[in-house]
Amino acid sequence: MTLGPVFEAIERSAHRIRDAIGNEDLCYAEQCNATGDMQLKLDIQSDLIIAEEFSKIAAIKAIASEEKEEAETLHEAGRYMIAYDPLDGSSLIDVDLSVGSIFGIYDGEFQATRMLAAVYVVYGPRLEMVTAYKGGVRHFIFRHGRFMEQETVRLAEKGKLNAPGGTQQHWPTHHKRMVDALFAEGYRLRYSGGMVPDLHQILLKGGGLFSYPGTTDKPEGKLRKLFEVFPFAFVYETAGGAAIDDKGRRLLELPCDDPHETTPCFFGSRYEIAKVKEAYGV
């Protein structure tokens, strides 16, 4: 059984979502998603597009989405379980910043230890896709009617970018000291408020740190394990970097008991992750 048809379904979804971003209503729907966030009509439409494309693939057993309360079974005899954020950073669309879709592909069970591949799509000035599968991170740009493969992506041992998430007034003191220390070393601030564009920039620019700590208002972090954290942890580890929580544990070793469970998370080159461990005493 191959993941080829799954990747092709993601490509078809990407084209449809890109068209929707350019042409559809950006108003809010009169409802919230499973974690209480107000939903844009575009969030809901993107979710429906992906679910429709995945429903055509017999190998996909079930899907879970940030926009759905529970997982949905598609094909009982299928093998793959896919968790996805259909439109990460959708609140940035009205100011024309890049947004994305995130996919984690799991083998029979929604657990990090069962992840087979991760994919994300960037909707920006260009349509891009990154896949982490079989030990390599591949970068594609849509040109001349097809996704054309670029370089294989590897993170350097040490980067130059710092993307600190969360509201500063709610940060732990030791976290702020760490962030400030990186800036004192010459790191540049790169933070748009979108997980996909920020982590994509760090990945393609060779390294750095993306952090979203536990805060006083969100002690367990804001980002969701299945849809956001695990897929990007898989990408970063496959690219030679690291991804941990605030206790120094690999994100890909954390259990997940609820589809919408969150965790503090740190993604980066090995040098920056070592700095996180030092700052957090782990």
mmCIF file of C-alpha atoms in Angstrom:
data_model
loop_
_atom_site.group_PDB
_atom_site.id
_atom_site.type_symbol
_atom_site.label_atom_id
_atom_site.label_comp_id
_atom_site.label_asym_id
_atom_site.label_seq_id
_atom_site.Cartn_x
_atom_site.Cartn_y
_atom_site.Cartn_z
ATOM 1 C CA MET A 1 0.000 0.000 0.000
ATOM 2 C CA THR A 2 1.447 3.356 -1.072
ATOM 3 C CA LEU A 3 0.827 6.920 0.074
ATOM 4 C CA GLY A 4 0.865 8.192 -3.522
ATOM 5 C CA PRO A 5 -2.942 8.556 -3.790
ATOM 6 C CA VAL A 6 -3.013 10.381 -0.434
ATOM 7 C CA PHE A 7 -0.418 12.899 -1.609
ATOM 8 C CA GLU A 8 -2.373 13.369 -4.854
ATOM 9 C CA ALA A 9 -5.554 14.076 -2.864
ATOM 10 C CA ILE A 10 -3.659 16.704 -0.871
ATOM 11 C CA GLU A 11 -2.465 18.302 -4.125
ATOM 12 C CA ARG A 12 -6.035 18.456 -5.461
ATOM 13 C CA SER A 13 -7.208 19.970 -2.187
ATOM 14 C CA ALA A 14 -4.432 22.574 -2.334
ATOM 15 C CA HIS A 15 -5.535 23.818 -5.751
ATOM 16 C CA ARG A 16 -9.169 24.054 -4.683
ATOM 17 C CA ILE A 17 -8.337 25.837 -1.431
ATOM 18 C CA ARG A 18 -6.051 28.298 -3.207
ATOM 19 C CA ASP A 19 -8.926 29.143 -5.566
ATOM 20 C CA ALA A 20 -11.292 29.540 -2.624
ATOM 21 C CA ILE A 21 -8.871 31.901 -0.856
ATOM 22 C CA GLY A 22 -8.833 34.131 -3.916
ATOM 23 C CA ASN A 23 -12.538 34.114 -4.576
ATOM 24 C CA GLU A 24 -14.633 33.284 -1.527
ATOM 25 C CA ASP A 25 -16.227 35.189 1.359
ATOM 26 C CA LEU A 26 -13.931 35.929 4.330
ATOM 27 C CA CYS A 27 -16.818 36.545 6.772
ATOM 28 C CA TYR A 28 -17.216 34.578 9.982
ATOM 29 C CA ALA A 29 -19.686 31.721 10.164
ATOM 30 C CA GLU A 30 -22.149 31.743 13.037
ATOM 31 C CA GLN A 31 -20.381 28.946 14.897
ATOM 32 C CA CYS A 32 -17.165 27.965 16.695
ATOM 33 C CA ASN A 33 -14.881 24.996 16.123
ATOM 34 C CA ALA A 34 -14.148 22.241 18.648
ATOM 35 C CA THR A 35 -11.771 24.423 20.672
ATOM 36 C CA GLY A 36 -13.983 27.495 20.779
ATOM 37 C CA ASP A 37 -12.381 29.543 17.987
ATOM 38 C CA MET A 38 -14.731 31.463 15.702
ATOM 39 C CA GLN A 39 -14.769 29.860 12.272
ATOM 40 C CA LEU A 40 -14.391 31.729 9.012
ATOM 41 C CA LYS A 41 -16.591 30.475 6.213
ATOM 42 C CA LEU A 42 -13.314 29.748 4.432
ATOM 43 C CA ASP A 43 -12.202 27.462 7.297
ATOM 44 C CA ILE A 44 -15.374 25.425 6.891
ATOM 45 C CA GLN A 45 -15.120 25.322 3.111
ATOM 46 C CA SER A 46 -11.467 24.213 3.252
ATOM 47 C CA ASP A 47 -12.417 21.459 5.672
ATOM 48 C CA LEU A 48 -15.174 20.236 3.340
ATOM 49 C CA ILE A 49 -12.822 20.283 0.335
ATOM 50 C CA ILE A 50 -10.217 18.119 2.068
ATOM 51 C CA ALA A 51 -12.812 15.699 3.456
ATOM 52 C CA GLU A 52 -14.317 15.301 -0.012
ATOM 53 C CA GLU A 53 -10.952 14.569 -1.633
ATOM 54 C CA PHE A 54 -9.982 12.083 1.093
ATOM 55 C CA SER A 55 -13.343 10.322 0.804
ATOM 56 C CA LYS A 56 -12.267 9.188 -2.697
ATOM 57 C CA ILE A 57 -9.245 7.272 -1.323
ATOM 58 C CA ALA A 58 -10.153 3.760 -0.146
ATOM 59 C CA ALA A 59 -6.881 3.442 1.793
ATOM 60 C CA ILE A 60 -7.944 6.216 4.202
ATOM 61 C CA LYS A 61 -9.751 4.734 7.172
ATOM 62 C CA ALA A 62 -10.564 7.895 9.129
ATOM 63 C CA ILE A 63 -9.955 11.628 9.267
ATOM 64 C CA ALA A 64 -9.800 14.116 12.112
ATOM 65 C CA SER A 65 -9.903 17.860 11.558
ATOM 66 C CA GLU A 66 -9.354 20.907 13.731
ATOM 67 C CA GLU A 67 -12.818 21.997 12.573
ATOM 68 C CA LYS A 68 -14.576 18.762 13.627
ATOM 69 C CA GLU A 69 -15.517 17.630 17.134
ATOM 70 C CA GLU A 70 -14.674 13.963 16.549
ATOM 71 C CA ALA A 71 -12.836 11.764 14.084
ATOM 72 C CA GLU A 72 -14.875 10.583 11.090
ATOM 73 C CA THR A 73 -14.634 7.099 9.574
ATOM 74 C CA LEU A 74 -14.402 7.068 5.776
ATOM 75 C CA HIS A 75 -13.514 3.471 4.841
ATOM 76 C CA GLU A 76 -13.587 0.721 7.450
ATOM 77 C CA ALA A 77 -11.116 -1.397 5.491
ATOM 78 C CA GLY A 78 -8.650 1.480 5.094
ATOM 79 C CA ARG A 79 -5.283 1.713 6.797
ATOM 80 C CA TYR A 80 -4.378 5.389 7.064
ATOM 81 C CA MET A 81 -5.649 7.868 9.634
ATOM 82 C CA ILE A 82 -5.177 11.517 8.671
ATOM 83 C CA ALA A 83 -5.386 14.486 11.023
ATOM 84 C CA TYR A 84 -5.318 17.925 9.440
ATOM 85 C CA ASP A 85 -5.678 21.637 10.011
ATOM 86 C CA PRO A 86 -7.486 22.702 6.838
ATOM 87 C CA LEU A 87 -6.488 26.380 6.938
ATOM 88 C CA ASP A 88 -3.911 27.326 9.548
ATOM 89 C CA GLY A 89 -3.615 31.088 10.099
ATOM 90 C CA SER A 90 -6.877 31.906 8.308
ATOM 91 C CA SER A 91 -7.232 35.134 10.310
ATOM 92 C CA LEU A 92 -4.227 36.465 8.337
ATOM 93 C CA ILE A 93 -5.973 36.238 4.980
ATOM 94 C CA ASP A 94 -7.681 39.619 5.272
ATOM 95 C CA VAL A 95 -4.233 41.281 5.420
ATOM 96 C CA ASP A 96 -2.935 39.062 2.591
ATOM 97 C CA LEU A 97 -0.283 37.127 4.528
ATOM 98 C CA SER A 98 0.627 33.513 3.776
ATOM 99 C CA VAL A 99 -1.462 30.732 5.334
ATOM 100 C CA GLY A 100 -1.372 26.958 5.014
ATOM 101 C CA SER A 101 -2.788 23.475 5.468
ATOM 102 C CA ILE A 102 -1.154 20.830 7.704
ATOM 103 C CA PHE A 103 -1.527 17.031 7.441
ATOM 104 C CA GLY A 104 -0.345 14.213 9.690
ATOM 105 C CA ILE A 105 -0.638 10.712 8.218
ATOM 106 C CA TYR A 106 -0.846 7.942 10.812
ATOM 107 C CA ASP A 107 -0.784 4.154 10.534
ATOM 108 C CA GLY A 108 -4.039 2.802 11.958
ATOM 109 C CA GLU A 109 -4.097 4.972 15.088
ATOM 110 C CA PHE A 110 -3.928 8.671 15.945
ATOM 111 C CA GLN A 111 -0.677 8.544 17.931
ATOM 112 C CA ALA A 112 2.637 10.284 17.256
ATOM 113 C CA THR A 113 4.516 6.979 17.380
ATOM 114 C CA ARG A 114 2.376 5.755 14.460
ATOM 115 C CA MET A 115 3.100 8.667 12.126
ATOM 116 C CA LEU A 116 4.174 7.645 8.636
ATOM 117 C CA ALA A 117 4.415 11.019 6.918
ATOM 118 C CA ALA A 118 3.629 14.698 7.263
ATOM 119 C CA VAL A 119 2.714 17.260 4.634
ATOM 120 C CA TYR A 120 2.037 20.964 4.671
ATOM 121 C CA VAL A 121 0.948 23.386 1.978
ATOM 122 C CA VAL A 122 1.744 27.118 1.844
ATOM 123 C CA TYR A 123 -0.692 29.503 0.136
ATOM 124 C CA GLY A 124 1.325 32.664 -0.448
ATOM 125 C CA PRO A 125 2.778 34.503 -3.432
ATOM 126 C CA ARG A 126 3.490 30.953 -4.663
ATOM 127 C CA LEU A 127 1.751 27.662 -3.991
ATOM 128 C CA GLU A 128 4.255 25.383 -2.233
ATOM 129 C CA MET A 129 4.169 21.940 -0.622
ATOM 130 C CA VAL A 130 6.577 20.204 1.735
ATOM 131 C CA THR A 131 6.501 16.463 2.446
ATOM 132 C CA ALA A 132 8.342 14.460 5.093
ATOM 133 C CA TYR A 133 8.365 10.793 4.150
ATOM 134 C CA LYS A 134 10.826 7.887 4.109
ATOM 135 C CA GLY A 135 13.623 9.807 5.766
ATOM 136 C CA GLY A 136 13.591 12.893 3.571
ATOM 137 C CA VAL A 137 11.974 16.337 3.483
ATOM 138 C CA ARG A 138 11.061 17.356 -0.060
ATOM 139 C CA HIS A 139 10.107 20.856 -1.182
ATOM 140 C CA PHE A 140 7.796 21.493 -4.156
ATOM 141 C CA ILE A 141 6.745 24.712 -5.900
ATOM 142 C CA PHE A 142 3.772 24.824 -8.287
ATOM 143 C CA ARG A 143 5.031 26.048 -11.645
ATOM 144 C CA HIS A 144 3.894 25.542 -15.238
ATOM 145 C CA GLY A 145 0.891 23.492 -14.219
ATOM 146 C CA ARG A 146 2.548 21.044 -11.826
ATOM 147 C CA PHE A 147 4.365 20.750 -8.509
ATOM 148 C CA MET A 148 8.069 20.820 -9.336
ATOM 149 C CA GLU A 149 10.511 19.381 -6.815
ATOM 150 C CA GLN A 150 13.194 21.682 -5.472
ATOM 151 C CA GLU A 151 16.054 20.883 -3.105
ATOM 152 C CA THR A 152 15.876 18.257 -0.383
ATOM 153 C CA VAL A 153 15.598 20.254 2.835
ATOM 154 C CA ARG A 154 18.091 19.908 5.716
ATOM 155 C CA LEU A 155 18.405 22.119 8.769
ATOM 156 C CA ALA A 156 21.783 23.505 9.768
ATOM 157 C CA GLU A 157 23.141 22.803 13.245
ATOM 158 C CA LYS A 158 22.471 26.444 14.167
ATOM 159 C CA GLY A 159 20.102 28.959 12.609
ATOM 160 C CA LYS A 160 19.495 32.715 12.604
ATOM 161 C CA LEU A 161 15.726 33.173 13.040
ATOM 162 C CA ASN A 162 13.638 33.429 16.199
ATOM 163 C CA ALA A 163 9.837 33.074 16.090
ATOM 164 C CA PRO A 164 8.394 33.314 19.614
ATOM 165 C CA GLY A 165 4.643 32.654 19.899
ATOM 166 C CA GLY A 166 2.163 33.607 22.575
ATOM 167 C CA THR A 167 1.553 36.930 24.319
ATOM 168 C CA GLN A 168 4.697 38.140 26.087
ATOM 169 C CA GLN A 169 2.897 39.266 29.252
ATOM 170 C CA HIS A 170 1.871 35.622 29.792
ATOM 171 C CA TRP A 171 5.315 34.076 29.185
ATOM 172 C CA PRO A 172 7.254 32.371 32.012
ATOM 173 C CA THR A 173 10.200 34.513 33.134
ATOM 174 C CA HIS A 174 12.762 31.911 32.083
ATOM 175 C CA HIS A 175 11.192 31.744 28.610
ATOM 176 C CA LYS A 176 11.525 35.504 28.113
ATOM 177 C CA ARG A 177 15.168 35.343 29.230
ATOM 178 C CA MET A 178 15.835 32.648 26.641
ATOM 179 C CA VAL A 179 14.137 34.593 23.835
ATOM 180 C CA ASP A 180 16.028 37.768 24.759
ATOM 181 C CA ALA A 181 19.323 35.859 24.912
ATOM 182 C CA LEU A 182 18.847 34.591 21.363
ATOM 183 C CA PHE A 183 18.190 38.109 20.135
ATOM 184 C CA ALA A 184 21.338 39.227 21.972
ATOM 185 C CA GLU A 185 23.243 36.604 19.938
ATOM 186 C CA GLY A 186 22.055 38.260 16.737
ATOM 187 C CA TYR A 187 18.937 36.230 15.906
ATOM 188 C CA ARG A 188 16.332 38.005 13.772
ATOM 189 C CA LEU A 189 12.653 38.167 14.690
ATOM 190 C CA ARG A 190 10.379 36.425 12.191
ATOM 191 C CA TYR A 191 6.832 35.980 13.470
ATOM 192 C CA SER A 192 3.650 36.409 11.423
ATOM 193 C CA GLY A 193 1.173 34.699 13.740
ATOM 194 C CA GLY A 194 0.814 31.774 11.338
ATOM 195 C CA MET A 195 2.421 28.453 12.219
ATOM 196 C CA VAL A 196 2.850 27.301 8.617
ATOM 197 C CA PRO A 197 4.603 30.389 7.177
ATOM 198 C CA ASP A 198 6.825 30.849 10.237
ATOM 199 C CA LEU A 199 7.996 27.242 10.453
ATOM 200 C CA HIS A 200 8.339 27.122 6.669
ATOM 201 C CA GLN A 201 10.615 30.171 6.709
ATOM 202 C CA ILE A 202 12.837 28.717 9.441
ATOM 203 C CA LEU A 203 13.034 25.402 7.574
ATOM 204 C CA LEU A 204 13.998 26.906 4.211
ATOM 205 C CA LYS A 205 16.355 29.519 5.668
ATOM 206 C CA GLY A 206 18.408 26.791 7.328
ATOM 207 C CA GLY A 207 17.342 26.938 10.954
ATOM 208 C CA GLY A 208 16.328 28.840 14.044
ATOM 209 C CA LEU A 209 13.666 28.442 16.714
ATOM 210 C CA PHE A 210 9.868 28.472 16.712
ATOM 211 C CA SER A 211 8.496 28.399 20.243
ATOM 212 C CA TYR A 212 5.006 28.306 21.706
ATOM 213 C CA PRO A 213 5.367 27.861 25.475
ATOM 214 C CA GLY A 214 2.893 27.104 28.173
ATOM 215 C CA THR A 215 1.652 30.500 29.396
ATOM 216 C CA THR A 216 -0.286 31.810 32.367
ATOM 217 C CA ASP A 217 -3.456 31.961 30.266
ATOM 218 C CA LYS A 218 -2.784 28.664 28.404
ATOM 219 C CA PRO A 219 -0.598 26.454 30.657
ATOM 220 C CA GLU A 220 -0.877 23.490 28.268
ATOM 221 C CA GLY A 221 -0.038 25.582 25.229
ATOM 222 C CA LYS A 222 -2.280 26.584 22.344
ATOM 223 C CA LEU A 223 -1.190 24.366 19.452
ATOM 224 C CA ARG A 224 -2.924 21.031 18.920
ATOM 225 C CA LYS A 225 -0.923 17.831 18.928
ATOM 226 C CA LEU A 226 -2.589 15.841 16.148
ATOM 227 C CA PHE A 227 -3.203 18.596 13.620
ATOM 228 C CA GLU A 228 -0.239 20.934 14.123
ATOM 229 C CA VAL A 229 2.430 19.805 16.578
ATOM 230 C CA PHE A 230 3.059 16.186 15.597
ATOM 231 C CA PRO A 231 3.200 16.852 11.821
ATOM 232 C CA PHE A 232 5.716 19.682 12.185
ATOM 233 C CA ALA A 233 7.738 17.698 14.724
ATOM 234 C CA PHE A 234 7.965 14.924 12.119
ATOM 235 C CA VAL A 235 9.079 17.417 9.449
ATOM 236 C CA TYR A 236 11.727 19.015 11.659
ATOM 237 C CA GLU A 237 13.180 15.755 12.942
ATOM 238 C CA THR A 238 13.281 14.319 9.423
ATOM 239 C CA ALA A 239 15.148 17.462 8.298
ATOM 240 C CA GLY A 240 17.796 16.945 10.984
ATOM 241 C CA GLY A 241 16.388 19.282 13.621
ATOM 242 C CA ALA A 242 14.568 18.585 16.867
ATOM 243 C CA ALA A 243 11.154 19.179 18.448
ATOM 244 C CA ILE A 244 10.441 19.019 22.194
ATOM 245 C CA ASP A 245 7.980 20.132 24.852
ATOM 246 C CA ASP A 246 8.739 22.245 27.936
ATOM 247 C CA LYS A 247 9.899 19.168 29.854
ATOM 248 C CA GLY A 248 12.472 18.254 27.221
ATOM 249 C CA ARG A 249 10.486 15.316 25.848
ATOM 250 C CA ARG A 250 10.384 14.567 22.136
ATOM 251 C CA LEU A 251 7.039 15.737 20.836
ATOM 252 C CA LEU A 252 6.814 12.542 18.790
ATOM 253 C CA GLU A 253 6.853 10.481 21.996
ATOM 254 C CA LEU A 254 3.927 12.287 23.640
ATOM 255 C CA PRO A 255 0.610 10.452 23.981
ATOM 256 C CA CYS A 256 -2.595 11.980 22.673
ATOM 257 C CA ASP A 257 -5.854 11.138 24.429
ATOM 258 C CA ASP A 258 -8.125 13.669 22.731
ATOM 259 C CA PRO A 259 -8.122 14.934 19.130
ATOM 260 C CA HIS A 260 -7.942 18.543 20.332
ATOM 261 C CA GLU A 261 -5.295 18.097 23.035
ATOM 262 C CA THR A 262 -2.584 20.793 23.109
ATOM 263 C CA THR A 263 1.009 21.023 24.322
ATOM 264 C CA PRO A 264 3.810 23.573 24.722
ATOM 265 C CA CYS A 265 6.172 23.054 21.806
ATOM 266 C CA PHE A 266 9.581 24.068 20.460
ATOM 267 C CA PHE A 267 10.874 23.359 16.940
ATOM 268 C CA GLY A 268 14.329 24.198 15.655
ATOM 269 C CA SER A 269 17.906 23.378 14.837
ATOM 270 C CA ARG A 270 19.819 21.384 17.420
ATOM 271 C CA TYR A 271 21.669 24.410 18.784
ATOM 272 C CA GLU A 272 18.459 26.277 19.601
ATOM 273 C CA ILE A 273 16.755 23.236 21.087
ATOM 274 C CA ALA A 274 19.769 22.824 23.378
ATOM 275 C CA LYS A 275 19.202 26.419 24.481
ATOM 276 C CA VAL A 276 15.578 25.616 25.256
ATOM 277 C CA LYS A 277 16.579 22.652 27.418
ATOM 278 C CA GLU A 278 19.112 24.806 29.239
ATOM 279 C CA ALA A 279 16.568 27.579 29.867
ATOM 280 C CA TYR A 280 13.907 25.161 31.079
ATOM 281 C CA GLY A 281 16.322 23.094 33.174
ATOM 282 C CA VAL A 282 15.523 19.811 31.423
#
